[in-house]
PDB file of C-alpha atoms in Angstrom:
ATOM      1  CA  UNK Q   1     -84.819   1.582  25.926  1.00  0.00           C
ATOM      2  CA  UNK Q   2     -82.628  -0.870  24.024  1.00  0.00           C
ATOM      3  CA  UNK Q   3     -83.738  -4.033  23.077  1.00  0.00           C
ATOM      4  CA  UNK Q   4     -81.624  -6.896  21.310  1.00  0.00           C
ATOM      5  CA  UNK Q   5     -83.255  -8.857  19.023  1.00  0.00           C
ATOM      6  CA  UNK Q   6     -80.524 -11.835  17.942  1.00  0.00           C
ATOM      7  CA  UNK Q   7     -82.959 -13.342  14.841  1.00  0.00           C
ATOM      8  CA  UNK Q   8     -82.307  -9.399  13.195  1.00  0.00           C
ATOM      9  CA  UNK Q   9     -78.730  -9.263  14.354  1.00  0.00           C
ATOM     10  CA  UNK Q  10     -79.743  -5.643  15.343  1.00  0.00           C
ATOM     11  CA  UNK Q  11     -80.630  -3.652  18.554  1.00  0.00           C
ATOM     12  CA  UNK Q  12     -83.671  -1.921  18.243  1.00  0.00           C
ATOM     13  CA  UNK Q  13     -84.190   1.445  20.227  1.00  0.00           C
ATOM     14  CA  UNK Q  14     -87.639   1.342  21.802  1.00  0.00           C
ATOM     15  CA  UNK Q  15     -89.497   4.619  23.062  1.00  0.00           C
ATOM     16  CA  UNK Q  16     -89.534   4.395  26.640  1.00  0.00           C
ATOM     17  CA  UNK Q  17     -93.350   5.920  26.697  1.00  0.00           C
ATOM     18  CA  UNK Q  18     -94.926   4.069  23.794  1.00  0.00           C
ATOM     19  CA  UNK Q  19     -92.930   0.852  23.639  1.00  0.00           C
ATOM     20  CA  UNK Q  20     -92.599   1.472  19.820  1.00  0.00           C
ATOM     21  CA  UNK Q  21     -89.527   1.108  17.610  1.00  0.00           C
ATOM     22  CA  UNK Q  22     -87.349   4.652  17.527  1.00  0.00           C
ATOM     23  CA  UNK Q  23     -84.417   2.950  15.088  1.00  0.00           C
ATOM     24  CA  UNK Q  24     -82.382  -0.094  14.505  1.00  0.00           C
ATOM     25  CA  UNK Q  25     -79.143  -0.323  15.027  1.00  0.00           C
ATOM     26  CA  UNK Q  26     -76.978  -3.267  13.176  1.00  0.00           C
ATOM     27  CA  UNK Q  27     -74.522  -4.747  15.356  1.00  0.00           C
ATOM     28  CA  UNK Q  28     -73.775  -8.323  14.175  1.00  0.00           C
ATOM     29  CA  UNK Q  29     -73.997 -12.231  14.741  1.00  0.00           C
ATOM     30  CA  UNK Q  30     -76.478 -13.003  17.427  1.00  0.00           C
ATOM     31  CA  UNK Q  31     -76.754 -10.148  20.153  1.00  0.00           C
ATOM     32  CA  UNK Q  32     -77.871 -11.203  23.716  1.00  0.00           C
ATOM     33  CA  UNK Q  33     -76.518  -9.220  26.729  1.00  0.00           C
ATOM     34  CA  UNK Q  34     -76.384  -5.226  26.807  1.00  0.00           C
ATOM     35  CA  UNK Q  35     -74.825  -3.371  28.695  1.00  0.00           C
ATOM     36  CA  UNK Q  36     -74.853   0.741  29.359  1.00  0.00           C
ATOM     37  CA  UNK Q  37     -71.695   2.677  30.239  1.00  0.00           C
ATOM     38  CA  UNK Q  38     -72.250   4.545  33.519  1.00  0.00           C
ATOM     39  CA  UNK Q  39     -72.043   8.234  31.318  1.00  0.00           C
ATOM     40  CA  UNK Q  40     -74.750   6.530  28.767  1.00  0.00           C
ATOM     41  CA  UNK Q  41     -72.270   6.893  25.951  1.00  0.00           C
ATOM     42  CA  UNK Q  42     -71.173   3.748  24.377  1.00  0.00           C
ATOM     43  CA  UNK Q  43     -73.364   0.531  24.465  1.00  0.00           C
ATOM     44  CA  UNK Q  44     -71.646  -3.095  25.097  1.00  0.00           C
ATOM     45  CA  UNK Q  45     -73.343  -5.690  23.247  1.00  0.00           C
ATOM     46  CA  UNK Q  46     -72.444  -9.290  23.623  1.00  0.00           C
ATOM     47  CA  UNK Q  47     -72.830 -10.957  20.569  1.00  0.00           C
ATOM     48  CA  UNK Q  48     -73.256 -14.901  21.105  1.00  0.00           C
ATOM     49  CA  UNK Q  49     -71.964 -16.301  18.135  1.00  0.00           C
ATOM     50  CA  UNK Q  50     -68.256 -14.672  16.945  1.00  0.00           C
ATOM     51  CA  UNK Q  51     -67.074 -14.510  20.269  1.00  0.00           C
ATOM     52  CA  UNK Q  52     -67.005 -10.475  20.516  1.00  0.00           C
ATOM     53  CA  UNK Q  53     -68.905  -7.632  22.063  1.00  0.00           C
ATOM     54  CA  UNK Q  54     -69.891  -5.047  19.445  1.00  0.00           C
ATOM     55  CA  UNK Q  55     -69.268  -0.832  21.092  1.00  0.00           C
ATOM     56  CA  UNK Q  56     -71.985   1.278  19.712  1.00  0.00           C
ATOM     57  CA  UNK Q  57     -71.102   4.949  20.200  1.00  0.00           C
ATOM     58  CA  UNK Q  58     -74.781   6.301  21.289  1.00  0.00           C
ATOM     59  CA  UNK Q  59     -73.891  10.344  19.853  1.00  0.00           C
ATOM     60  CA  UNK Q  60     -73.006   9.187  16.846  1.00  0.00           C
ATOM     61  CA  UNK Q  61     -73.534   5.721  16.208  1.00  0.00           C
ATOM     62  CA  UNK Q  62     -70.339   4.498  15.224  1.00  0.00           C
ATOM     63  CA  UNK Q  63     -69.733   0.788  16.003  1.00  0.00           C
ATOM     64  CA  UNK Q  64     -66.268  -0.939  16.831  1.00  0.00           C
ATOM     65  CA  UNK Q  65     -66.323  -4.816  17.185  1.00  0.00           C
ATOM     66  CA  UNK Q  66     -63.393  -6.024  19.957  1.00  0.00           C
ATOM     67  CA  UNK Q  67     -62.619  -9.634  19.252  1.00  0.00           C
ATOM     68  CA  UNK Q  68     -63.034 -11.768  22.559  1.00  0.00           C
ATOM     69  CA  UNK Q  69     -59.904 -13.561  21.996  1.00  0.00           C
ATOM     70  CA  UNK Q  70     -57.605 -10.829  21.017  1.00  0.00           C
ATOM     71  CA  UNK Q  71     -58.968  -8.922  24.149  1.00  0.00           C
ATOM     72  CA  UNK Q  72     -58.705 -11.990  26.192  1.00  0.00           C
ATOM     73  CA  UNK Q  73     -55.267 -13.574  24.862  1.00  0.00           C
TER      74      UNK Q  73
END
């Protein structure tokens, strides 16, 4: 389970049978929406203030930021 939690700037990995914190994973300014990739490999969080969505690579944990207005534009 994947929570966001925008005052840490993180998304925190919750267990789905306890409800307790697994990891943290840093993704920058102000995360709100998440979003799963239909193979469960990369998740797409919107990050309110910057105007991006950060990628996080789920195997791996990498993380790519794609500027809104480079994407956009």
């Amino acid at each position: 389970v994947y929570l966001a939690d925008p005052f840490g700037n993180r998304v925190v990995v919750l267990s789905a049978e306890t409800w307790l914190p697994l990891e943290t994973i840093r993704v920058g300014s102000t995360p709100r929406g998440l979003a799963l990739a239909s193979d469960g490999g990369e998740l797409y969080v919107a990050l309110a203030q910057g105007g991006a969505v950060a990628i996080v690579n789920l195997v791996d944990r990498s993380l790519r930021r794609v500027e809104l207005e480079r994407a956009l534009g």
